[in-house]
mmCIF file of C-alpha atoms and ligand atoms in Angstrom:
data_model
loop_
_atom_site.group_PDB
_atom_site.id
_atom_site.type_symbol
_atom_site.label_atom_id
_atom_site.label_comp_id
_atom_site.label_asym_id
_atom_site.label_seq_id
_atom_site.Cartn_x
_atom_site.Cartn_y
_atom_site.Cartn_z
ATOM 1 C CA SER A 1 4.917 -11.991 -5.110
ATOM 2 C CA GLU A 2 2.526 -9.194 -4.156
ATOM 3 C CA SER A 3 2.899 -10.035 -0.473
ATOM 4 C CA GLU A 4 3.683 -7.222 1.950
ATOM 5 C CA THR A 5 7.025 -8.791 2.852
ATOM 6 C CA LEU A 6 9.815 -7.654 0.542
ATOM 7 C CA LEU A 7 12.750 -9.232 2.394
ATOM 8 C CA ASP A 8 12.459 -12.335 4.545
ATOM 9 C CA ILE A 9 15.529 -13.721 6.275
ATOM 10 C CA SER A 10 15.022 -16.946 8.182
ATOM 11 C CA GLN A 11 17.448 -18.823 10.444
ATOM 12 C CA LEU A 12 20.399 -17.349 8.579
ATOM 13 C CA GLU A 13 23.889 -18.611 9.388
ATOM 14 C CA VAL A 14 27.077 -17.106 7.973
ATOM 15 C CA ALA A 15 30.542 -18.272 9.031
ATOM 16 C CA TYR A 16 34.083 -17.221 8.230
ATOM 17 C CA GLY A 17 36.003 -20.431 8.839
ATOM 18 C CA GLY A 18 35.246 -21.207 12.476
ATOM 19 C CA ILE A 19 33.794 -17.767 13.280
ATOM 20 C CA ARG A 20 29.993 -17.781 13.284
ATOM 21 C CA ALA A 21 29.418 -14.159 12.292
ATOM 22 C CA VAL A 22 25.615 -14.516 11.907
ATOM 23 C CA ARG A 23 23.713 -17.062 14.008
ATOM 24 C CA GLY A 24 20.088 -18.103 13.540
ATOM 25 C CA MET A 25 18.958 -14.713 12.315
ATOM 26 C CA ASP A 26 15.323 -13.948 11.514
ATOM 27 C CA LEU A 27 14.618 -10.529 9.986
ATOM 28 C CA THR A 28 11.895 -9.158 7.740
ATOM 29 C CA VAL A 29 11.358 -5.901 5.886
ATOM 30 C CA GLN A 30 7.864 -5.005 4.668
ATOM 31 C CA ARG A 31 7.268 -2.975 1.504
ATOM 32 C CA GLY A 32 7.617 0.731 2.219
ATOM 33 C CA GLU A 33 9.290 0.249 5.596
ATOM 34 C CA LEU A 34 12.474 1.831 6.881
ATOM 35 C CA VAL A 35 14.041 -0.781 9.159
ATOM 36 C CA CYS A 36 17.345 -0.432 10.974
ATOM 37 C CA LEU A 37 19.812 -3.008 12.229
ATOM 38 C CA ILE A 38 21.967 -1.637 15.029
ATOM 39 C CA GLY A 39 24.793 -3.129 17.053
ATOM 40 C CA ALA A 40 28.378 -2.602 18.123
ATOM 41 C CA ASN A 41 31.451 -3.012 15.994
ATOM 42 C CA GLY A 42 31.832 -6.655 14.966
ATOM 43 C CA ALA A 43 28.262 -7.650 15.872
ATOM 44 C CA GLY A 44 27.734 -9.042 12.361
ATOM 45 C CA LYS A 45 25.749 -6.246 10.693
ATOM 46 C CA SER A 46 27.913 -5.885 7.581
ATOM 47 C CA THR A 47 28.108 -9.648 7.195
ATOM 48 C CA THR A 48 24.307 -9.753 7.149
ATOM 49 C CA LEU A 49 24.212 -7.185 4.320
ATOM 50 C CA ARG A 50 26.941 -9.004 2.405
ATOM 51 C CA ALA A 51 24.966 -12.245 2.667
ATOM 52 C CA ILE A 52 21.806 -10.555 1.330
ATOM 53 C CA CYS A 53 23.791 -9.184 -1.621
ATOM 54 C CA GLY A 54 25.390 -12.513 -2.461
ATOM 55 C CA LEU A 55 28.873 -11.350 -1.474
ATOM 56 C CA VAL A 56 29.467 -14.026 1.184
ATOM 57 C CA PRO A 57 28.189 -17.609 1.138
ATOM 58 C CA VAL A 58 25.307 -18.557 3.411
ATOM 59 C CA SER A 59 25.917 -21.713 5.458
ATOM 60 C CA ALA A 60 22.274 -22.262 6.501
ATOM 61 C CA GLY A 61 18.877 -20.631 6.476
ATOM 62 C CA SER A 62 17.093 -18.726 3.718
ATOM 63 C CA ILE A 63 16.945 -15.246 2.211
ATOM 64 C CA THR A 64 13.803 -14.430 0.228
ATOM 65 C CA TYR A 65 13.421 -11.213 -1.764
ATOM 66 C CA ASP A 66 10.129 -10.367 -3.437
ATOM 67 C CA GLY A 67 8.940 -13.930 -2.892
ATOM 68 C CA LYS A 68 11.982 -15.646 -4.436
ATOM 69 C CA SER A 69 14.975 -17.304 -2.806
ATOM 70 C CA ILE A 70 18.075 -15.236 -3.598
ATOM 71 C CA ALA A 71 20.808 -17.110 -1.729
ATOM 72 C CA GLY A 72 23.801 -17.326 -4.075
ATOM 73 C CA THR A 73 22.403 -14.872 -6.650
ATOM 74 C CA PRO A 74 25.194 -12.578 -7.912
ATOM 75 C CA SER A 75 24.881 -8.913 -6.960
ATOM 76 C CA TYR A 76 24.593 -7.622 -10.554
ATOM 77 C CA THR A 77 21.486 -9.785 -11.000
ATOM 78 C CA LEU A 78 20.071 -8.503 -7.711
ATOM 79 C CA VAL A 79 20.661 -4.880 -8.777
ATOM 80 C CA ARG A 80 18.584 -5.536 -11.905
ATOM 81 C CA GLN A 81 15.848 -6.850 -9.614
ATOM 82 C CA GLY A 82 15.958 -3.653 -7.563
ATOM 83 C CA LEU A 83 18.013 -4.891 -4.616
ATOM 84 C CA VAL A 84 20.819 -2.343 -4.281
ATOM 85 C CA MET A 85 23.480 -1.825 -1.616
ATOM 86 C CA VAL A 86 25.408 1.343 -0.803
ATOM 87 C CA PRO A 87 28.583 -0.143 0.698
ATOM 88 C CA GLU A 88 30.463 1.177 3.701
ATOM 89 C CA GLY A 89 33.383 2.453 1.597
ATOM 90 C CA ARG A 90 30.814 4.113 -0.724
ATOM 91 C CA GLY A 91 32.519 2.716 -3.846
ATOM 92 C CA ILE A 92 32.516 5.904 -5.876
ATOM 93 C CA PHE A 93 34.905 6.500 -8.795
ATOM 94 C CA GLY A 94 37.177 9.376 -7.777
ATOM 95 C CA GLN A 95 38.510 10.084 -11.292
ATOM 96 C CA LEU A 96 35.041 10.379 -12.810
ATOM 97 C CA THR A 97 32.804 13.417 -12.477
ATOM 98 C CA ILE A 98 29.759 13.431 -10.254
ATOM 99 C CA GLU A 99 27.539 13.206 -13.299
ATOM 100 C CA GLU A 100 29.521 10.252 -14.690
ATOM 101 C CA ASN A 101 29.296 8.477 -11.330
ATOM 102 C CA LEU A 102 25.533 8.892 -11.369
ATOM 103 C CA ALA A 103 25.360 7.588 -14.938
ATOM 104 C CA MET A 104 27.178 4.418 -13.753
ATOM 105 C CA GLY A 105 24.142 3.708 -11.570
ATOM 106 C CA GLY A 106 22.097 3.310 -14.747
ATOM 107 C CA TYR A 107 24.549 1.312 -16.850
ATOM 108 C CA SER A 108 22.378 -1.803 -16.901
ATOM 109 C CA ARG A 109 19.190 0.099 -17.789
ATOM 110 C CA LYS A 110 17.867 0.136 -21.340
ATOM 111 C CA ASP A 111 15.904 3.392 -21.040
ATOM 112 C CA GLN A 112 18.868 5.807 -21.217
ATOM 113 C CA ASN A 113 16.629 8.836 -21.783
ATOM 114 C CA GLN A 114 14.839 8.017 -18.547
ATOM 115 C CA VAL A 115 18.242 7.588 -16.842
ATOM 116 C CA ARG A 116 19.088 11.172 -17.820
ATOM 117 C CA SER A 117 15.890 12.497 -16.323
ATOM 118 C CA ASP A 118 16.471 10.395 -13.176
ATOM 119 C CA ILE A 119 19.896 12.036 -12.856
ATOM 120 C CA GLU A 120 18.226 15.456 -13.022
ATOM 121 C CA HIS A 121 15.825 14.286 -10.328
ATOM 122 C CA VAL A 122 18.758 13.288 -8.090
ATOM 123 C CA PHE A 123 20.199 16.783 -8.654
ATOM 124 C CA GLU A 124 16.888 18.256 -7.482
ATOM 125 C CA LEU A 125 17.061 16.130 -4.343
ATOM 126 C CA PHE A 126 20.726 16.974 -3.692
ATOM 127 C CA PRO A 127 21.546 20.504 -4.885
ATOM 128 C CA ARG A 128 25.082 20.146 -3.510
ATOM 129 C CA LEU A 129 25.752 17.494 -6.132
ATOM 130 C CA GLN A 130 24.235 19.600 -8.889
ATOM 131 C CA GLU A 131 26.527 22.538 -8.098
ATOM 132 C CA ARG A 132 29.493 20.177 -8.457
ATOM 133 C CA ARG A 133 28.198 17.997 -11.302
ATOM 134 C CA SER A 134 31.259 18.391 -13.569
ATOM 135 C CA GLN A 135 33.809 18.131 -10.757
ATOM 136 C CA SER A 136 35.718 14.882 -10.226
ATOM 137 C CA ALA A 137 34.158 12.899 -7.398
ATOM 138 C CA GLY A 138 37.490 12.489 -5.625
ATOM 139 C CA THR A 139 37.388 16.183 -4.708
ATOM 140 C CA LEU A 140 34.137 15.822 -2.735
ATOM 141 C CA SER A 141 34.046 15.763 1.067
ATOM 142 C CA GLY A 142 33.229 12.459 2.764
ATOM 143 C CA GLY A 143 29.619 13.501 3.288
ATOM 144 C CA GLU A 144 29.200 14.614 -0.302
ATOM 145 C CA GLN A 145 30.654 11.291 -1.461
ATOM 146 C CA GLN A 146 28.091 9.516 0.699
ATOM 147 C CA MET A 147 25.343 11.597 -0.943
ATOM 148 C CA LEU A 148 26.741 10.697 -4.354
ATOM 149 C CA ALA A 149 26.784 6.990 -3.501
ATOM 150 C CA MET A 150 23.126 7.222 -2.447
ATOM 151 C CA GLY A 151 22.233 9.254 -5.526
ATOM 152 C CA ARG A 152 23.893 6.675 -7.744
ATOM 153 C CA ALA A 153 21.956 3.891 -6.033
ATOM 154 C CA MET A 154 18.754 5.849 -6.758
ATOM 155 C CA ILE A 155 19.600 5.835 -10.467
ATOM 156 C CA SER A 156 19.386 2.055 -10.473
ATOM 157 C CA ARG A 157 15.735 2.438 -9.349
ATOM 158 C CA PRO A 158 16.001 0.425 -6.129
ATOM 159 C CA ARG A 159 12.998 -1.227 -4.563
ATOM 160 C CA LEU A 160 15.065 -2.320 -1.558
ATOM 161 C CA LEU A 161 18.027 -0.151 -0.622
ATOM 162 C CA LEU A 162 20.623 -1.533 1.794
ATOM 163 C CA LEU A 163 22.655 1.184 3.498
ATOM 164 C CA ASP A 164 25.840 0.132 5.291
ATOM 165 C CA GLU A 165 26.767 2.700 7.970
ATOM 166 C CA PRO A 166 26.119 5.873 5.979
ATOM 167 C CA SER A 167 27.196 8.047 8.938
ATOM 168 C CA MET A 168 30.619 6.387 9.201
ATOM 169 C CA GLY A 169 33.454 8.884 9.589
ATOM 170 C CA LEU A 170 31.278 11.982 9.082
ATOM 171 C CA ALA A 171 31.085 15.120 11.229
ATOM 172 C CA PRO A 172 27.825 15.503 13.221
ATOM 173 C CA LEU A 173 26.360 18.185 10.933
ATOM 174 C CA MET A 174 27.012 16.067 7.862
ATOM 175 C CA VAL A 175 25.501 13.037 9.612
ATOM 176 C CA GLU A 176 22.285 15.065 10.060
ATOM 177 C CA LYS A 177 22.322 15.922 6.352
ATOM 178 C CA ILE A 178 22.836 12.297 5.333
ATOM 179 C CA PHE A 179 19.957 11.180 7.530
ATOM 180 C CA GLU A 180 17.781 13.824 5.876
ATOM 181 C CA VAL A 181 18.728 12.236 2.557
ATOM 182 C CA VAL A 182 17.727 8.801 3.906
ATOM 183 C CA ARG A 183 14.362 10.268 4.939
ATOM 184 C CA THR A 184 13.883 11.800 1.494
ATOM 185 C CA ILE A 185 14.649 8.513 -0.261
ATOM 186 C CA ALA A 186 12.211 6.675 2.031
ATOM 187 C CA ALA A 187 9.561 9.318 1.311
ATOM 188 C CA GLU A 188 10.047 8.601 -2.398
ATOM 189 C CA GLY A 189 8.720 5.115 -1.695
ATOM 190 C CA VAL A 190 11.979 3.146 -1.513
ATOM 191 C CA THR A 191 12.059 0.388 1.114
ATOM 192 C CA ILE A 192 15.221 0.689 3.213
ATOM 193 C CA LEU A 193 17.288 -1.555 5.470
ATOM 194 C CA LEU A 194 19.720 0.704 7.311
ATOM 195 C CA ILE A 195 22.749 -0.556 9.205
ATOM 196 C CA GLU A 196 24.147 1.842 11.754
ATOM 197 C CA GLN A 197 26.399 2.184 14.745
ATOM 198 C CA ASN A 198 24.752 5.546 15.486
ATOM 199 C CA ALA A 199 21.860 3.882 17.303
ATOM 200 C CA ARG A 200 20.065 7.044 18.365
ATOM 201 C CA LEU A 201 19.741 8.511 14.872
ATOM 202 C CA ALA A 202 18.916 5.142 13.342
ATOM 203 C CA LEU A 203 16.120 4.580 15.887
ATOM 204 C CA GLU A 204 14.805 8.109 15.397
ATOM 205 C CA ILE A 205 14.558 7.733 11.633
ATOM 206 C CA SER A 206 13.239 4.149 11.349
ATOM 207 C CA GLN A 207 9.891 2.480 12.029
ATOM 208 C CA ARG A 208 11.263 -0.828 13.274
ATOM 209 C CA ALA A 209 14.619 -1.964 14.540
ATOM 210 C CA TYR A 210 16.670 -5.057 15.218
ATOM 211 C CA VAL A 211 19.526 -5.121 17.717
ATOM 212 C CA MET A 212 22.420 -7.446 16.988
ATOM 213 C CA GLU A 213 25.040 -8.755 19.424
ATOM 214 C CA SER A 214 27.659 -11.418 18.671
ATOM 215 C CA GLY A 215 25.899 -12.570 15.513
ATOM 216 C CA GLN A 216 22.415 -12.808 17.022
ATOM 217 C CA ILE A 217 19.311 -10.639 17.160
ATOM 218 C CA ILE A 218 18.858 -9.944 20.870
ATOM 219 C CA LEU A 219 15.957 -7.479 20.652
ATOM 220 C CA GLN A 220 13.558 -6.163 18.058
ATOM 221 C CA GLY A 221 10.511 -3.957 17.913
ATOM 222 C CA PRO A 222 9.100 -0.572 16.958
ATOM 223 C CA SER A 223 11.956 1.936 17.028
ATOM 224 C CA ASN A 224 10.182 4.356 19.379
ATOM 225 C CA GLN A 225 9.787 1.548 21.930
ATOM 226 C CA LEU A 226 13.468 0.636 21.681
ATOM 227 C CA LEU A 227 14.372 4.308 22.234
ATOM 228 C CA ASP A 228 12.571 4.043 25.591
ATOM 229 C CA ASN A 229 13.970 0.620 26.482
ATOM 230 C CA PRO A 230 16.287 0.932 29.539
ATOM 231 C CA ARG A 231 18.583 -1.820 28.263
ATOM 232 C CA ILE A 232 18.998 -0.043 24.904
ATOM 233 C CA ARG A 233 19.417 3.331 26.587
ATOM 234 C CA ALA A 234 22.232 1.996 28.757
ATOM 235 C CA ALA A 235 24.020 -0.089 26.126
ATOM 236 C CA TYR A 236 23.544 1.959 22.946
ATOM 237 C CA LEU A 237 22.411 5.478 23.765
ATOM 238 C CA GLY A 238 25.051 6.308 26.351
ATOM 239 C CA GLU A 239 22.605 6.788 29.228
ATOM 240 C CA GLU A 240 22.520 5.544 32.818
HETATM 241 P P1 ATP B 1 31.559 -3.253 11.705
HETATM 242 O O1 ATP B 1 30.791 -2.113 12.242
HETATM 243 O O2 ATP B 1 32.973 -3.310 12.192
HETATM 244 O O3 ATP B 1 31.433 -3.440 10.219
HETATM 245 P P2 ATP B 1 29.724 -5.408 11.953
HETATM 246 O O4 ATP B 1 28.651 -5.470 12.990
HETATM 247 O O5 ATP B 1 29.330 -5.032 10.597
HETATM 248 O O6 ATP B 1 30.893 -4.495 12.433
HETATM 249 P P3 ATP B 1 30.958 -7.690 10.768
HETATM 250 O O7 ATP B 1 31.880 -6.862 9.959
HETATM 251 O O8 ATP B 1 29.816 -8.317 10.089
HETATM 252 O O9 ATP B 1 30.403 -6.830 11.975
HETATM 253 O O10 ATP B 1 31.801 -8.784 11.528
HETATM 254 C C1 ATP B 1 31.215 -9.862 12.279
HETATM 255 C C2 ATP B 1 32.308 -10.835 12.754
HETATM 256 O O11 ATP B 1 32.877 -11.496 11.629
HETATM 257 C C3 ATP B 1 33.455 -10.168 13.468
HETATM 258 O O12 ATP B 1 33.888 -11.026 14.487
HETATM 259 C C4 ATP B 1 34.510 -10.028 12.398
HETATM 260 O O13 ATP B 1 35.799 -10.014 12.962
HETATM 261 C C5 ATP B 1 34.279 -11.259 11.569
HETATM 262 N N1 ATP B 1 34.637 -11.030 10.140
HETATM 263 C C6 ATP B 1 34.114 -10.081 9.319
HETATM 264 N N2 ATP B 1 34.628 -10.189 8.077
HETATM 265 C C7 ATP B 1 35.470 -11.240 8.099
HETATM 266 C C8 ATP B 1 36.303 -11.876 7.117
HETATM 267 N N3 ATP B 1 36.346 -11.465 5.850
HETATM 268 N N4 ATP B 1 37.061 -12.950 7.531
HETATM 269 C C9 ATP B 1 36.991 -13.387 8.790
HETATM 270 N N5 ATP B 1 36.232 -12.835 9.769
HETATM 271 C C10 ATP B 1 35.482 -11.785 9.421
#
């Protein structure tokens, strides 16, 4: 399992009743890469993430993580193996403090002393969270909640982090901040699969990209090449 490929999706099919939300998808993520999956609303991006995390059943194809088939593995088992998702709704606990939310990210870890020092490390990365550490998370702005969700994921020591639309619903300045956070996490050595509707930012931050339309990958390649691709510029970057 020391191969360079951390995630290998092959000929994946996911259906909701008669709707084929993901069709014949091939996608790989190498260790240390930041890969993005872009596409319009309803293209099937979230369904892909849910399938990886064992939250929707796979009707055909395979999903291999760290050399092992993971189709049908429950998400709590995957988290213990380092495969962690930050969901679109962020899933933070509004009644708990920021610090308590972070501690939840380490609930399945045995090394609780190390968890405490990891929490301090997250506070170093995100000073905004440190300033508010004893405040209930429900009082945070949307962007701060997104930071908290990412910080909590970091506490579970991810090896592959799946980010579902982290820019969703945030003001442009906050989106920039969140993307800085994504860069920081990647620089810490975490492999990332990023799902985004904000194609420009996602392509600017990632090394490789996949473009999804109606359940299928229609284009893929190095992100800087896709940024220059006329078809992508017209369809996703709002250019003529
Ligand atoms: P979004 O940005 O809206 O999350 P997406 O690219 O992530 O879009 P999906 O949410 O994966 O797209 O949706 C893919 C297709 O599957 C869409 O046609 C959607 O209507 C359908 N779909 C998604 N979830 C369900 C569900 N629980 N039941 C039935 N159909 C669903």
